[in-house]
mmCIF file of C-alpha atoms in Angstrom:
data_model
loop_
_atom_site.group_PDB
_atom_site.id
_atom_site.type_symbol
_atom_site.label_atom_id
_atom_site.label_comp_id
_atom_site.label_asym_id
_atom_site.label_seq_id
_atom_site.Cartn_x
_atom_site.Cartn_y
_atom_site.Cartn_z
ATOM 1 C CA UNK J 1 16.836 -3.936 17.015
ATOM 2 C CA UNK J 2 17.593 -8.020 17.338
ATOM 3 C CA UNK J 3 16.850 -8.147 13.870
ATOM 4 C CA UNK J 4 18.709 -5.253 12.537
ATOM 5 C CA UNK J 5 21.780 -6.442 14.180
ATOM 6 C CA UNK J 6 21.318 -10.864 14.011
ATOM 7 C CA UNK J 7 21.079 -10.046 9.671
ATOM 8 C CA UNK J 8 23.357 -6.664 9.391
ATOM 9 C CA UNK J 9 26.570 -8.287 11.139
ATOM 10 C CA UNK J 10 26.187 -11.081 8.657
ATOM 11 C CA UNK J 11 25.569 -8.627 5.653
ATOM 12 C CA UNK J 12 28.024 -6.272 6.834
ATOM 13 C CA UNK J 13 31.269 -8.920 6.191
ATOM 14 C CA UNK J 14 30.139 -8.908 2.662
ATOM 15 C CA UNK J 15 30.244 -5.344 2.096
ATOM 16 C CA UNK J 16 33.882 -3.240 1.531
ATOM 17 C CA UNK J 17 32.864 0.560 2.802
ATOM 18 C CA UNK J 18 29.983 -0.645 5.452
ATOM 19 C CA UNK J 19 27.890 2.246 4.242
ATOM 20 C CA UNK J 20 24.360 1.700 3.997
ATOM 21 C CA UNK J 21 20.646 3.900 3.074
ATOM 22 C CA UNK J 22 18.316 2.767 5.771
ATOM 23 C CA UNK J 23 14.825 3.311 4.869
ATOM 24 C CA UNK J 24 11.741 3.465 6.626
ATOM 25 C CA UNK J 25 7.859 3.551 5.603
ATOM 26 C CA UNK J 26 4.521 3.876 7.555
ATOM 27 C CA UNK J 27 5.385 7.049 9.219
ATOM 28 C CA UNK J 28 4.038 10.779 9.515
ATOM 29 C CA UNK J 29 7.644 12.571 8.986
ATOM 30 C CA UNK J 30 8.975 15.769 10.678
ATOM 31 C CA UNK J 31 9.151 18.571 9.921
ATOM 32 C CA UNK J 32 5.534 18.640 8.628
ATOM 33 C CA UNK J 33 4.230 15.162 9.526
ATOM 34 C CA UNK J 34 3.445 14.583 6.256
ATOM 35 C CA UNK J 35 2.828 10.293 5.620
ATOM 36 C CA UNK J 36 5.949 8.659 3.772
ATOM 37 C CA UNK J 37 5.520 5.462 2.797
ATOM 38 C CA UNK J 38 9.180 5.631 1.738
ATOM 39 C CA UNK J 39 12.088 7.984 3.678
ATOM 40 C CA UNK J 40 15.688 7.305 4.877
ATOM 41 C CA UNK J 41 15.567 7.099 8.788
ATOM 42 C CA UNK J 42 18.715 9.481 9.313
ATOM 43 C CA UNK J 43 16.089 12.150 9.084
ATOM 44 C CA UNK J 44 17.309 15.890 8.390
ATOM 45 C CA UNK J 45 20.613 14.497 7.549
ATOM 46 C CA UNK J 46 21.873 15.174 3.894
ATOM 47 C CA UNK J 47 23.373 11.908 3.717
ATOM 48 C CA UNK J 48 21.420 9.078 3.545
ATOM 49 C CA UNK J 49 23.959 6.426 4.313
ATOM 50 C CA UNK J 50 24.516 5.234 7.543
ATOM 51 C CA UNK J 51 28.122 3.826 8.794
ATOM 52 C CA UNK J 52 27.369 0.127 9.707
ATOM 53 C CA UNK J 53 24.805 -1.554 11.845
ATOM 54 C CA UNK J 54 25.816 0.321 14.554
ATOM 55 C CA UNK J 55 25.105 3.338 12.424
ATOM 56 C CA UNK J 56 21.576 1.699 11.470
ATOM 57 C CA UNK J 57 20.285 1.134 14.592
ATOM 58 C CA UNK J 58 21.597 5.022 15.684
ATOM 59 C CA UNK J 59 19.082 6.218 12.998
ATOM 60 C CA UNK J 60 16.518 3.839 13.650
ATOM 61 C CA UNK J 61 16.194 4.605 17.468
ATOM 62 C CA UNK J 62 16.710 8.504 16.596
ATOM 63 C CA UNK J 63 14.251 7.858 13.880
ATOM 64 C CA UNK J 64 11.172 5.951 16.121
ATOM 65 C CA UNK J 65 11.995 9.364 18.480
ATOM 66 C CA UNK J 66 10.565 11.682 15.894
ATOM 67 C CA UNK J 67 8.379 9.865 13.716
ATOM 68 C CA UNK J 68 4.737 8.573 14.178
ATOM 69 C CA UNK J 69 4.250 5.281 12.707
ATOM 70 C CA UNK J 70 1.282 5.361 10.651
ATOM 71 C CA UNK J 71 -0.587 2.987 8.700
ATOM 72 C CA UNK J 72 -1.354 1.218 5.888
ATOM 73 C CA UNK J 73 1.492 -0.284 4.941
ATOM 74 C CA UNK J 74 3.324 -0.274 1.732
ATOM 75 C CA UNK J 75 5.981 -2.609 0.919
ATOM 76 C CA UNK J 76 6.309 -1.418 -3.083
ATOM 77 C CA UNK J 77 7.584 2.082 -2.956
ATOM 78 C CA UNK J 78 10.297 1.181 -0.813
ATOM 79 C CA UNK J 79 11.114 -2.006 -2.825
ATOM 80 C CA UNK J 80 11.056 0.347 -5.985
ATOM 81 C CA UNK J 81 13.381 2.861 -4.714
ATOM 82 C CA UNK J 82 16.210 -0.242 -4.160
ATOM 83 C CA UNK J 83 15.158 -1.569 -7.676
ATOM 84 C CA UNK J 84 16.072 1.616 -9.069
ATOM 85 C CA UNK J 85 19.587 1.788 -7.199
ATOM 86 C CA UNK J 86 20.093 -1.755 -8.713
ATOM 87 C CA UNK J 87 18.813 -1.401 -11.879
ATOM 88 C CA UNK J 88 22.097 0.947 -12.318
ATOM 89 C CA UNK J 89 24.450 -1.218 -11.386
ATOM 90 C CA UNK J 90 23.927 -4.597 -13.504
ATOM 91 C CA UNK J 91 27.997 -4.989 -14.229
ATOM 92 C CA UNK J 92 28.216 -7.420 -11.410
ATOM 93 C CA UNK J 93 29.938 -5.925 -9.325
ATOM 94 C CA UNK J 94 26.923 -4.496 -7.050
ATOM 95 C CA UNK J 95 24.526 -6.555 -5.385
ATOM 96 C CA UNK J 96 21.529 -5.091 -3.119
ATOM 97 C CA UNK J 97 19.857 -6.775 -0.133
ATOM 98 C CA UNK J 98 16.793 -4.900 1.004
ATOM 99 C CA UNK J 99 15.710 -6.026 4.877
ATOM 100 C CA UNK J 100 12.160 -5.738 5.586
ATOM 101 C CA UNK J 101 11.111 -5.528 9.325
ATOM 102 C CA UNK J 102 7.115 -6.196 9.714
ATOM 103 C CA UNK J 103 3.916 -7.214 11.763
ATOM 104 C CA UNK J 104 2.676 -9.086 9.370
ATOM 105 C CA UNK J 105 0.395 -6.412 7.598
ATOM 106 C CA UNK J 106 0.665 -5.314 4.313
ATOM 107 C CA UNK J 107 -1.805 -3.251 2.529
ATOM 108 C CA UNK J 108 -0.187 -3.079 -1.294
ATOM 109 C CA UNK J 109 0.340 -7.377 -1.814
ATOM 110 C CA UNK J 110 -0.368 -7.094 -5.408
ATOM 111 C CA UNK J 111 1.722 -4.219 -6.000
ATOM 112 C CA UNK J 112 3.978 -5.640 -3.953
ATOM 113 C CA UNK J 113 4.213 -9.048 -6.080
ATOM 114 C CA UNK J 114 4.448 -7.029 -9.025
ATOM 115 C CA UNK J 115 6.963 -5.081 -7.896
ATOM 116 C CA UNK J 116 8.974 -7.647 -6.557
ATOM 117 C CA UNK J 117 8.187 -9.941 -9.913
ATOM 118 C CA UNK J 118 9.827 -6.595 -11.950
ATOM 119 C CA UNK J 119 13.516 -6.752 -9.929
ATOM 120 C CA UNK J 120 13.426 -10.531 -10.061
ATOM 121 C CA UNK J 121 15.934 -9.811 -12.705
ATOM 122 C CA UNK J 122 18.194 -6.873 -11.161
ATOM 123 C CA UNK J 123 20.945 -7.817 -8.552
ATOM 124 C CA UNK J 124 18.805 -7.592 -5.357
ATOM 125 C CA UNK J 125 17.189 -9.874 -3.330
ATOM 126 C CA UNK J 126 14.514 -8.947 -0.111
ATOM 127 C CA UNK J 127 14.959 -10.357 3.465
ATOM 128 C CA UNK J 128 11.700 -10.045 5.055
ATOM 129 C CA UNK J 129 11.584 -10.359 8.982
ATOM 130 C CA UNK J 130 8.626 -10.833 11.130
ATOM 131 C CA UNK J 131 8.547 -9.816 14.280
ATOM 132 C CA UNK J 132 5.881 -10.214 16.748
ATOM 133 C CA UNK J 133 2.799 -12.584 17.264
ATOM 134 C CA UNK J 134 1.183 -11.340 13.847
ATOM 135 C CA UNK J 135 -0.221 -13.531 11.038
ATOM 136 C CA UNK J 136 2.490 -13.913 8.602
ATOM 137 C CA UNK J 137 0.539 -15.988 6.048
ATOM 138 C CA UNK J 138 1.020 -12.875 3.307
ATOM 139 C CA UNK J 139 4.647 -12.936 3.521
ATOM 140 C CA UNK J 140 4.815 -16.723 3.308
ATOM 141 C CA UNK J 141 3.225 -15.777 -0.043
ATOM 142 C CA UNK J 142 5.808 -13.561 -1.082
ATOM 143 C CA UNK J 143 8.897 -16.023 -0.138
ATOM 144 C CA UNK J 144 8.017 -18.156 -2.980
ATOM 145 C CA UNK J 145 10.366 -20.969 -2.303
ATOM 146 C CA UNK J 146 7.969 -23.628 -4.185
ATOM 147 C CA UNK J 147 6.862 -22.151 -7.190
ATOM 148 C CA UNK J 148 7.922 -18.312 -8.814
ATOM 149 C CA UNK J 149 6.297 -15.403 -7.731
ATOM 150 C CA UNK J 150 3.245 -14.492 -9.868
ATOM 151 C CA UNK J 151 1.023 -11.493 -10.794
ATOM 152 C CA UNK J 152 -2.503 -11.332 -11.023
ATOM 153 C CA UNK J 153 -1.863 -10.412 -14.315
ATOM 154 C CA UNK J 154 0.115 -13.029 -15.190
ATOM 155 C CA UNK J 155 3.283 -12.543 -14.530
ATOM 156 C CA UNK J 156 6.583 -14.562 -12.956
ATOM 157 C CA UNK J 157 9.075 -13.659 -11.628
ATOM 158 C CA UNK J 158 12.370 -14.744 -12.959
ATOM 159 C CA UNK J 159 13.970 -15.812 -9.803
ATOM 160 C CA UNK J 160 12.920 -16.058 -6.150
ATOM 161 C CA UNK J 161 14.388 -12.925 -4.326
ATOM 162 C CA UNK J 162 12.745 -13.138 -1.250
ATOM 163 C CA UNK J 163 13.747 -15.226 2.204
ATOM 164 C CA UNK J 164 11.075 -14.405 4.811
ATOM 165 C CA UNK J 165 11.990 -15.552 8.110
ATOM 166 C CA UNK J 166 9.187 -15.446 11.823
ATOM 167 C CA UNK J 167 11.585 -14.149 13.999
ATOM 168 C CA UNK J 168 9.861 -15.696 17.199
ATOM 169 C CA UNK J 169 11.076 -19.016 15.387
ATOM 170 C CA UNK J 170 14.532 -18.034 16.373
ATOM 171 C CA UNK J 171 14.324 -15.555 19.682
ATOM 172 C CA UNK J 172 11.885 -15.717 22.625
ATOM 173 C CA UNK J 173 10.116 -12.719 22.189
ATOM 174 C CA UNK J 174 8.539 -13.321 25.562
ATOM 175 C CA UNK J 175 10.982 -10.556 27.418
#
């Protein structure tokens, strides 16, 4: 919740109609409990788009009510779903910030990469936020702040999209 609200308040100035698609992954979804590795977390509603960070945390606390978090953890298909809403909008006058709350696992990292490496050219960029005492060393990785993103296949990305930030760096996290 600190971390939905310390980033969305300073996302939400840059954005005219404060409507946003929250997404979650790692659950078992109702109705059927089925594993989603890639949902919006105003579950049941229609509308996927939530009315500001007050309407983002609304989902996410009714959403941790009626989900089960389940593991592993994919990073990709969600990153894919906001590559796709960017890759439609490359006139300039969209831009897409994906936030990433984590513990540190990740189970997809090269699909991840790649995935990442492929929007390195759309108008998007990833905040990733740890929170808790996990080991962040993977998303260290992805934040490649001192040399491009690469593949194990070889390829870069075209830009670095990704800011990853330890959250106990900047809150005590011992309350």
């Amino acid at each position: 919740t600190q971390a939905i609200r310390a980033v969305g308040n300073i996302i939400e100035e840059y954005d005219i109609d404060k409507q946003y698609p929250a997404l979650g992954f790692g659950a078992k979804i109702p109705p059927t409990f089925e594993i989603s590795h890639d949902f919006f977390l105003n579950i049941g509603n229609p509308d996927p788009y939530c009315q500001g960070v007050d309407g983002i945390l609304e989902a996410y606390d009714t959403a941790q009510k009626s989900i089960t978090q389940y593991g592993p953890t994919f990073f990709s298909p969600v990153i894919n779903h906001i590559a796709k809403f960017a890759s439609v909008y490359q006139d300039g006058r969209q831009y897409f910030v994906l936030l990433i709350l984590t513990d540190g696992i990740i189970t997809d990292f090269e699909e991840t990469k790649q995935s990442l490496i492929a929007a390195s050219n759309l108008p998007m960029s990833v905040i990733i936020i740890g929170v808790g005492h996990e080991d962040f060393s993977a998303m260290h990785h992805l934040d490649a702040d001192n040399a491009l993103l690469r593949s194990n296949d070889g390829r870069v990305a075209l830009r670095d999209i990704v800011q990853f930030v330890e959250m106990r760096k900047f809150i005590d996290l011992s309350d």
